[in-house]
Amino acid sequence: MQPLKKLVRITVFVVLIALLFNLFGYYYSSYKTEANSQREEAERLSIDQMALSQDVSRDMNLLLTHTQFDDEQYRDLRLRLQASLELFSRQHSLLLQMAGTHISLAELGPGLTELNMYTINIRQLGESLVGGQRLQDSAAAIQVLHASDAEMTRGLKKLISELRKMQADLEGSISIMNKAVLFSLLATLGFLLVVVVTPVFRQSVKNYQDLQQSMAEIRRSEQLLRTIIDAMPDRIFLQDTENRFLMVNRAMAKMVNEDPEFFIGRNDLEVGIPKELVLGDPDRGIKGFWPANREVISSGQTQHIAVEPMVIKGEQHFISTTRVPLRHADGTTWGLLGFLHDITSRIRSEEQLRHSEENYRYLFQSNPLPMWIFDLQTGGFLEVNQMAIQHYGYTAGEFAKMTIYDIRPASELKRLEEIMKEKREENIAYERGVWTHVKKNKDSIYVQIISHKIRYKDEDAMLVLAHDVTENIRLHHRLVKEKIARQKEIAMATIDVQERERNEIGRELHDNVNQILTSAKLNLEFMENESADKERH
């Protein structure tokens, strides 16, 4: 189906649907309006019937409660009541007919049947009064009259309320239908206007807008791509198969202190790039831009050169280059995209790190004291220097299979485990102390340990320096023993001298002083005798 025929058929279908909908809306609104008019008439009759019911009840109440009327007044009141009852009956029949058409008995509550019953009660009582009958129990009649009048009024009020509610619903339905008809007419008119006026120009305008939007998006994308490329520190360039530049970023342009626009349409030599970089210098390990470009264009494969030395602005640089071929839809190569990444700082850092590692390794291996590095988690030896190998008697391969627990006596394993746990959990970075180690030949030695926590091959480790202090400790022990022995000798000599002195004093006391004291005692005792020669004694 051609587009124009399809459009015409769609238009006819839409117009037909709109006409059918408008006809349906017209008849629906007419029907609902007529029904609403009938409900309004029923509401008016209900209001009149309510007023008329009150008049009939008032006249009947007068006839029942007042007995002092004369004959003429009594006759006039009965005639008026008769006329009211006839009008009341006619309106009641018409009201029942109209209300029963639009409201069900369930919606009314008590229902039209009960309303009719209350009406019959009032009519019967009124007809009895009009006929001149005297009621034996006027009080009961008045009670029936009041109850019937009240129920009649309540039923009429509810009927009026239901009718008004139905009127409001009908008016809402009519309003909605009218709005829908108006909206369908406006929609159909708008559709016809669009179909008639704009079909010729719409596609061209859309194409023009799409073109403008696409061009704007391309410009934005190009600007964004240009901003990203210029912000990159790598040197980026785009060349055709004749080595002419199609695009370069600012980092590439800075190689020759020019703007990026200067490169467009020129080759490498014309923009001032050194000849040895363009054509290559095998003696210096420089492949050259053009030979590399030819390989990429001829092979159609991406080329990556990890490290290539270059002299840029008189300074030695190391460049990592990547060239990517660019192809047409048919697969033929029309150019290449190049990336020059300056890795000079990385190369120099690696050289410095390597030199630093060599220096540290030299210090480690040539240290005159045993040194090793062990894993802080497992305790396994990671590195040992030559002095540790010589001093302990194990080979480097044997050390690689051992842990620091293997060079400790059983008596120190518990202490070692506690210190290792503290180093792991409390992050202790430094430790020193005297330990007992066991050599391969089972000899025990005393060592002064100094250890530092380090990172070795991305693992927590400890660097340990061990100083053998066995001779010092043994010499200290001998000195202590000799000192104790000397002190014992001095104490024994002192005791011997003291004993000799005590013996000498004892002999002096026994041999000399005792005799003198004894003689003095005897002489004194003789002097107590009266016959003794006191002067001689």
C-alpha positions as MATLAB code, in Angstrom:
seq = 'MQPLKKLVRITVFVVLIALLFNLFGYYYSSYKTEANSQREEAERLSIDQMALSQDVSRDMNLLLTHTQFDDEQYRDLRLRLQASLELFSRQHSLLLQMAGTHISLAELGPGLTELNMYTINIRQLGESLVGGQRLQDSAAAIQVLHASDAEMTRGLKKLISELRKMQADLEGSISIMNKAVLFSLLATLGFLLVVVVTPVFRQSVKNYQDLQQSMAEIRRSEQLLRTIIDAMPDRIFLQDTENRFLMVNRAMAKMVNEDPEFFIGRNDLEVGIPKELVLGDPDRGIKGFWPANREVISSGQTQHIAVEPMVIKGEQHFISTTRVPLRHADGTTWGLLGFLHDITSRIRSEEQLRHSEENYRYLFQSNPLPMWIFDLQTGGFLEVNQMAIQHYGYTAGEFAKMTIYDIRPASELKRLEEIMKEKREENIAYERGVWTHVKKNKDSIYVQIISHKIRYKDEDAMLVLAHDVTENIRLHHRLVKEKIARQKEIAMATIDVQERERNEIGRELHDNVNQILTSAKLNLEFMENESADKERH';
ca = [
       0.000    0.000    0.000;
       1.350    3.406   -0.970;
       1.860    5.934    1.868;
      -0.702    8.394    0.444;
      -3.461    5.781    0.119;
      -2.716    4.542    3.602;
      -2.954    8.079    4.956;
      -6.292    8.657    3.184;
      -7.756    5.454    4.590;
      -6.604    6.330    8.102;
      -8.181    9.788    7.725;
     -11.541    8.394    6.534;
     -11.541    5.872    9.378;
     -10.832    8.540   12.007;
     -13.558   10.869   10.620;
     -16.095    8.025   10.555;
     -15.333    7.066   14.126;
     -15.634   10.705   15.213;
     -19.055   11.098   13.462;
     -20.414    7.898   15.009;
     -19.216    8.983   18.425;
     -20.840   12.417   18.050;
     -24.172   10.860   16.987;
     -24.063    8.555   19.955;
     -23.238   11.509   22.221;
     -26.117   13.565   20.810;
     -28.718   10.846   21.377;
     -27.259    9.957   24.768;
     -27.409   13.583   25.918;
     -31.006   13.981   24.577;
     -32.124   10.853   26.384;
     -30.482   11.839   29.633;
     -31.843   15.402   29.389;
     -35.406   14.139   28.925;
     -34.984   11.731   31.847;
     -33.648   14.561   33.949;
     -36.692   16.712   33.093;
     -38.979   13.907   34.246;
     -37.041   13.647   37.513;
     -37.353   17.403   38.010;
     -41.140   17.121   37.442;
     -41.270   14.242   39.927;
     -39.348   16.349   42.449;
     -41.809   19.265   41.979;
     -44.791   16.937   42.442;
     -43.159   15.507   45.596;
     -42.749   18.990   47.052;
     -46.371   19.927   46.166;
     -47.599   16.618   47.578;
     -45.724   17.304   50.806;
     -47.384   20.732   51.131;
     -50.781   19.338   50.181;
     -50.362   16.501   52.704;
     -49.733   19.047   55.407;
     -52.883   20.992   54.408;
     -55.020   17.818   54.442;
     -53.598   16.804   57.803;
     -54.289   20.272   59.212;
     -57.928   20.267   58.073;
     -58.461   16.734   59.345;
     -56.892   17.660   62.664;
     -59.310   20.608   62.955;
     -62.256   18.334   62.293;
     -61.038   15.830   64.899;
     -60.063   18.238   67.664;
     -62.661   21.041   67.437;
     -66.364   20.332   68.168;
     -67.705   23.880   68.513;
     -68.083   24.506   64.735;
     -71.567   25.441   63.575;
     -73.135   23.597   60.691;
     -72.046   26.045   58.040;
     -68.431   26.113   59.206;
     -68.428   22.344   59.502;
     -69.791   21.994   55.960;
     -67.238   24.454   54.469;
     -64.358   22.686   56.204;
     -65.512   19.289   54.878;
     -65.870   20.677   51.335;
     -62.361   22.138   51.465;
     -61.033   18.836   52.820;
     -62.850   16.955   50.030;
     -61.262   19.152   47.340;
     -57.831   18.760   48.938;
     -58.266   14.987   49.133;
     -59.198   14.733   45.447;
     -56.158   16.816   44.412;
     -54.026   14.809   46.874;
     -55.177   11.528   45.319;
     -54.586   12.641   41.725;
     -51.110   13.992   42.458;
     -50.310   10.908   44.492;
     -51.236    8.603   41.584;
     -49.166   10.691   39.146;
     -46.246   10.796   41.597;
     -46.338    7.033   42.059;
     -46.312    6.557   38.322;
     -43.356    8.935   37.707;
     -41.324    7.885   40.758;
     -41.850    4.212   40.128;
     -40.449    4.668   36.635;
     -37.133    6.113   37.849;
     -36.572    4.824   41.399;
     -36.721    1.239   42.628;
     -38.383    0.296   45.894;
     -34.999   -0.721   47.368;
     -33.512    2.729   46.645;
     -36.403    4.528   48.349;
     -36.035    2.705   51.680;
     -39.577    2.044   52.956;
     -40.571    1.900   49.287;
     -43.401    3.326   47.264;
     -45.683    0.633   48.693;
     -45.383    1.954   52.239;
     -45.695    5.523   50.983;
     -48.882    4.482   49.236;
     -50.104    2.812   52.427;
     -49.643    6.002   54.452;
     -51.462    7.908   51.718;
     -54.376    5.447   51.801;
     -54.582    5.821   55.583;
     -54.850    9.581   55.268;
     -57.413    9.309   52.428;
     -59.570    6.820   54.288;
     -59.578    8.916   57.413;
     -60.274   12.046   55.396;
     -63.102   10.440   53.418;
     -64.692    9.323   56.675;
     -64.574   12.875   57.947;
     -65.884   14.281   54.651;
     -68.782   11.815   54.736;
     -69.809   13.280   58.079;
     -69.040   10.215   60.149;
     -68.355   10.705   63.824;
     -65.365    8.740   65.049;
     -65.779    6.990   68.358;
     -62.067    7.242   69.297;
     -60.845   10.598   68.039;
     -57.601   10.364   70.049;
     -56.592    7.155   68.254;
     -57.537    8.717   64.914;
     -55.411   11.766   65.665;
     -52.479    9.495   66.585;
     -52.892    7.549   63.325;
     -53.140   10.840   61.430;
     -49.966   12.253   62.956;
     -48.013    9.005   62.428;
     -49.163    8.700   58.808;
     -48.434   12.373   58.138;
     -44.932   12.050   59.646;
     -44.123    8.899   57.676;
     -45.598   10.476   54.552;
     -43.369   13.530   55.011;
     -40.286   11.395   55.686;
     -40.913    9.240   52.599;
     -41.462   12.305   50.404;
     -38.266   13.929   51.688;
     -36.272   10.784   50.931;
     -37.898   10.577   47.500;
     -36.936   14.201   46.846;
     -33.369   13.479   48.015;
     -33.071   10.456   45.720;
     -34.455   12.405   42.788;
     -32.016   15.239   43.365;
     -29.112   12.802   43.640;
     -30.167   11.169   40.373;
     -30.460   14.600   38.764;
     -26.915   15.437   39.853;
     -25.635   12.114   38.443;
     -27.476   12.733   35.169;
     -26.130   16.243   34.916;
     -22.610   14.907   35.524;
     -23.032   12.225   32.847;
     -24.413   14.797   30.406;
     -21.507   17.155   31.165;
     -18.922   14.390   30.675;
     -20.541   13.319   27.404;
     -20.671   16.906   26.156;
     -16.983   17.366   26.995;
     -16.126   14.086   25.281;
     -18.060   15.151   22.165;
     -16.320   18.522   22.168;
     -12.929   16.886   22.663;
     -13.594   14.410   19.824;
     -14.607   17.258   17.535;
     -11.475   19.222   18.405;
      -9.275   16.122   18.060;
     -10.821   15.277   14.699;
     -10.460   18.866   13.532;
      -6.824   18.932   14.661;
      -6.146   15.611   12.963;
      -7.733   16.848    9.735;
      -5.772   20.076    9.890;
      -2.547   18.171   10.424;
      -3.390   15.725    7.663;
      -4.446   18.415    5.186;
      -1.984   21.204    5.936;
       1.247   19.606    7.064;
       1.700   16.238    5.290;
       3.847   17.764    2.576;
       6.122   19.815    4.847;
       6.189   17.678    7.981;
       8.724   15.126    6.765;
      11.027   17.757    5.320;
      10.888   19.796    8.533;
      11.554   16.679   10.595;
      14.467   15.739    8.354;
      15.866   19.251    8.673;
      15.508   19.206   12.464;
      17.062   15.747   12.684;
      19.921   16.940   10.511;
      20.471   20.001   12.686;
      20.300   17.904   15.850;
      22.697   15.337   14.418;
      25.132   18.059   13.403;
      24.899   19.620   16.853;
      25.521   16.247   18.504;
      28.463   15.633   16.182;
      29.902   19.049   17.058;
      29.422   18.386   20.774;
      30.966   14.935   20.482;
      33.842   16.307   18.464;
      34.426   19.083   20.984;
      34.257   16.619   23.893;
      36.599   14.201   22.133;
      38.980   17.058   21.326;
      38.950   18.223   24.944;
      39.649   14.711   26.205;
      42.443   14.136   23.687;
      44.099   17.488   24.432;
      43.898   16.827   28.189;
      45.718   13.494   27.910;
      49.439   13.534   28.745;
      50.215   10.963   26.026;
      51.128   12.170   22.535;
      48.281   11.230   20.162;
      48.279   11.640   16.378;
      46.250   10.588   13.337;
      48.002   10.098    9.952;
      47.024    8.947    6.486;
      48.919    6.406    4.392;
      51.230    9.181    3.143;
      52.335   10.042    6.687;
      50.449   13.354    6.612;
      48.950   14.433    9.897;
      45.168   14.591   10.102;
      45.001   15.370   13.816;
      47.351   15.761   16.792;
      46.774   16.668   20.420;
      48.562   19.421   22.347;
      51.051   17.044   23.960;
      52.209   15.954   20.470;
      52.406   19.555   19.270;
      54.651   20.497   22.219;
      57.380   18.245   20.791;
      58.177   21.004   18.284;
      56.616   23.972   20.187;
      53.807   24.439   17.652;
      49.997   24.506   17.749;
      48.052   21.376   16.762;
      46.662   23.147   13.658;
      50.207   23.539   12.342;
      50.488   19.750   11.872;
      47.401   19.336    9.662;
      48.409   18.313    6.099;
      52.160   18.076    6.881;
      54.343   15.024    7.458;
      56.744   14.401   10.341;
      59.798   15.994    8.736;
      57.860   19.082    7.615;
      56.687   19.843   11.160;
      60.230   19.681   12.536;
      60.446   16.246   14.192;
      64.116   15.123   14.266;
      65.187   13.030   11.301;
      66.526   10.132   13.384;
      63.104    9.779   15.043;
      61.285    9.858   11.715;
      63.555    7.640    9.584;
      65.057    5.604   12.435;
      68.551    4.930   13.793;
      69.205    1.185   14.259;
      72.566    1.797   15.944;
      70.819    3.687   18.751;
      67.839    1.313   18.907;
      65.406    3.779   17.259;
      63.067    2.076   14.785;
      61.628    5.295   13.330;
      58.120    6.602   12.806;
      57.841    5.943    9.086;
      59.151    2.338    9.063;
      56.744    1.545   11.914;
      53.866    3.228   10.018;
      54.602    1.182    6.892;
      54.530   -2.076    8.869;
      51.167   -1.219   10.438;
      49.573   -0.105    7.128;
      50.893   -3.098    5.165;
      50.047   -5.719    7.800;
      46.839   -4.165    9.124;
      47.864   -5.235   12.642;
      48.221   -3.149   15.793;
      51.860   -2.569   16.707;
      53.241   -1.949   20.199;
      56.842   -1.045   21.004;
      57.411   -1.296   24.756;
      60.527    0.913   25.071;
      62.167    3.124   22.479;
      64.877    5.743   23.286;
      64.362    9.256   21.901;
      66.028   12.632   22.261;
      63.334   15.314   22.611;
      64.398   18.952   23.028;
      67.945   17.841   23.836;
      66.891   15.467   26.640;
      67.010   11.684   26.676;
      63.505   10.144   26.851;
      62.076    6.657   26.710;
      58.798    6.245   24.798;
      56.287    3.386   24.616;
      54.527    3.556   21.206;
      51.286    2.009   19.966;
      49.952    2.260   16.388;
      46.429    1.129   15.438;
      45.372    0.756   11.758;
      42.186    2.556   10.598;
      40.067    0.838    7.952;
      37.249    1.663    5.536;
      34.057   -0.368    5.495;
      35.570   -2.597    2.803;
      38.554   -3.407    5.019;
      41.202   -1.275    3.284;
      43.508    0.746    5.540;
      43.268    4.522    5.109;
      45.444    5.645    8.012;
      46.591    4.945   11.542;
      46.102    6.193   15.082;
      49.252    6.533   17.178;
      49.941    6.856   20.908;
      53.331    7.895   22.313;
      53.548    7.337   26.052;
      56.540    8.876   27.833;
      57.873    6.297   30.311;
      61.109    8.146   31.116;
      60.197    8.724   34.758;
      59.231    5.083   35.165;
      62.476    3.833   33.576;
      64.557    6.135   35.764;
      62.599    5.148   38.865;
      63.121    1.493   38.046;
      66.843    2.118   37.558;
      67.056    3.955   40.889;
      65.086    1.217   42.589;
      67.286   -1.450   41.045;
      70.426    0.434   42.086;
      69.035    0.904   45.593;
      68.140   -2.774   45.817;
      71.653   -3.715   44.689;
      73.172   -1.474   47.357;
      70.944   -2.841   50.074;
      71.553   -6.403   48.924;
      75.289   -5.764   48.988;
      75.032   -4.407   52.531;
      72.893   -7.401   53.503;
      75.164  -10.039   51.961;
      78.470   -8.462   52.968;
      77.501   -7.702   56.570;
      80.029   -9.333   58.944;
      77.216  -10.428   61.242;
      74.578  -13.079   60.450;
      71.387  -11.534   59.042;
      68.129  -12.983   57.774;
      64.559  -12.039   56.838;
      61.665  -14.218   57.975;
      57.889  -14.216   57.334;
      56.063  -12.672   60.297;
      53.068  -14.993   59.900;
      54.728  -18.362   59.352;
      58.233  -17.714   60.701;
      59.797  -19.168   57.561;
      63.179  -17.863   56.362;
      62.870  -15.674   53.250;
      66.484  -14.494   52.891;
      69.776  -15.264   54.703;
      73.178  -13.662   54.159;
      76.478  -15.483   53.654;
      77.628  -14.962   57.234;
      74.474  -16.685   58.555;
      75.195  -19.654   56.306;
      78.814  -19.869   57.521;
      78.042  -19.304   61.185;
      75.102  -21.691   61.559;
      76.328  -24.368   59.143;
      73.126  -24.630   57.069;
      73.055  -24.101   53.312;
      70.810  -21.498   51.653;
      68.511  -24.272   50.419;
      68.221  -25.715   53.917;
      67.415  -22.308   55.372;
      64.644  -21.875   52.742;
      62.892  -24.960   54.147;
      63.296  -23.954   57.819;
      61.625  -21.545   60.211;
      63.055  -19.510   63.072;
      61.639  -22.126   65.454;
      64.117  -24.679   64.061;
      67.167  -22.783   65.404;
      65.738  -22.405   68.918;
      66.027  -24.875   71.809;
      62.789  -26.360   73.153;
      63.075  -24.294   76.345;
      62.659  -20.996   74.427;
      59.851  -21.950   72.012;
      57.070  -20.736   74.312;
      58.786  -17.374   74.845;
      59.365  -17.045   71.081;
      55.710  -17.805   70.295;
      54.527  -15.114   72.746;
      56.812  -12.479   71.197;
      55.745  -13.465   67.664;
      52.096  -13.074   68.678;
      52.821   -9.614   70.108;
      54.596   -8.596   66.905;
      51.656   -9.707   64.782;
      48.822   -8.331   66.940;
      50.378   -5.249   68.568;
      52.338   -4.184   65.482;
      55.719   -4.144   67.266;
      58.286   -2.832   64.776;
      61.474   -3.197   66.843;
      62.810   -5.917   69.148;
      66.145   -6.687   70.771;
      67.418   -9.158   73.377;
      69.652  -12.146   74.074;
      68.529  -15.557   72.834;
      69.913  -19.065   72.673;
      70.349  -20.502   69.178;
      71.246  -23.996   68.037;
      73.644  -24.570   65.119;
      73.421  -27.408   62.666;
      76.072  -29.306   64.672;
      73.771  -28.992   67.749;
      76.093  -26.485   69.485;
      74.225  -23.887   71.540;
      75.283  -20.267   71.246;
      74.162  -17.007   72.788;
      73.217  -14.241   70.323;
      72.290  -10.584   70.746;
      69.225  -10.095   68.442;
      68.190   -6.783   66.863;
      65.056   -7.035   64.630;
      62.975   -4.549   62.624;
      59.591   -5.012   60.949;
      59.659   -4.479   57.149;
      57.611   -5.170   53.977;
      59.311   -7.806   51.863;
      57.699   -8.828   48.554;
      54.339   -7.400   49.713;
      54.413   -9.469   52.915;
      54.965   -8.520   56.554;
      58.449   -9.679   57.528;
      61.195   -9.102   60.108;
      64.804   -8.196   59.347;
      67.094   -9.750   61.996;
      70.754   -9.079   62.845;
      72.373  -11.646   65.161;
      75.592  -10.975   67.099;
      77.219  -14.054   68.644;
      78.031  -13.152   72.266;
      78.769  -16.703   73.453;
      82.434  -16.010   74.332;
      81.523  -12.816   76.131;
      78.928  -14.571   78.217;
      81.235  -17.495   78.963;
      84.079  -15.101   79.907;
      81.662  -13.229   82.116;
      80.679  -16.464   83.789;
      84.380  -17.349   84.399;
      85.080  -13.925   85.839;
      82.116  -14.252   88.138;
      83.305  -17.683   89.292;
      86.871  -16.422   89.845;
      85.596  -13.422   91.755;
      83.511  -15.659   93.991;
      86.514  -17.980   94.582;
      88.763  -15.006   95.411;
      86.174  -13.689   97.822;
      86.015  -17.128   99.462;
      89.852  -17.187   99.832;
      89.855  -13.708  101.362;
      87.096  -14.707  103.748;
      88.999  -17.871  104.782;
      92.239  -15.895  105.331;
      90.358  -13.338  107.391;
      88.854  -16.075  109.510;
      92.309  -17.710  110.028;
      93.847  -14.423  111.195;
      90.962  -13.829  113.540;
      91.355  -17.340  115.016;
      95.107  -16.897  115.527;
      94.543  -13.556  117.207;
      91.920  -15.035  119.514;
      94.288  -17.883  120.436;
      97.101  -15.401  121.213;
      94.842  -13.327  123.392;
      93.678  -16.494  125.200;
      97.232  -17.596  125.909;
      98.144  -14.134  127.201;
      95.145  -14.135  129.449;
      95.862  -17.674  130.738;
      99.631  -17.483  131.220;
     100.196  -13.906  132.589;
      97.138  -12.083  133.727;
      95.535  -15.053  135.533;
      98.618  -15.615  137.707;
      98.811  -11.941  138.670;
      95.138  -11.857  139.535;
      95.415  -15.050  141.596;
      98.359  -13.666  143.635;
      96.487  -10.411  144.240;
      93.456  -12.360  145.428;
      95.524  -14.414  147.875;
      97.219  -11.334  149.301;
      93.884   -9.644  149.765;
      92.483  -12.680  151.518;
      95.524  -12.732  153.980;
      94.982   -9.101  154.749;
      91.620   -9.974  156.203;
      93.377  -12.086  158.900;
      94.176  -10.033  162.029;
      97.476  -11.767  162.641;
      98.750  -11.239  159.143;
     101.534   -8.878  158.231;
      99.404   -6.324  156.324;
     102.280   -4.122  155.246;
     104.117   -7.047  153.634;
     100.985   -8.383  151.947;
];
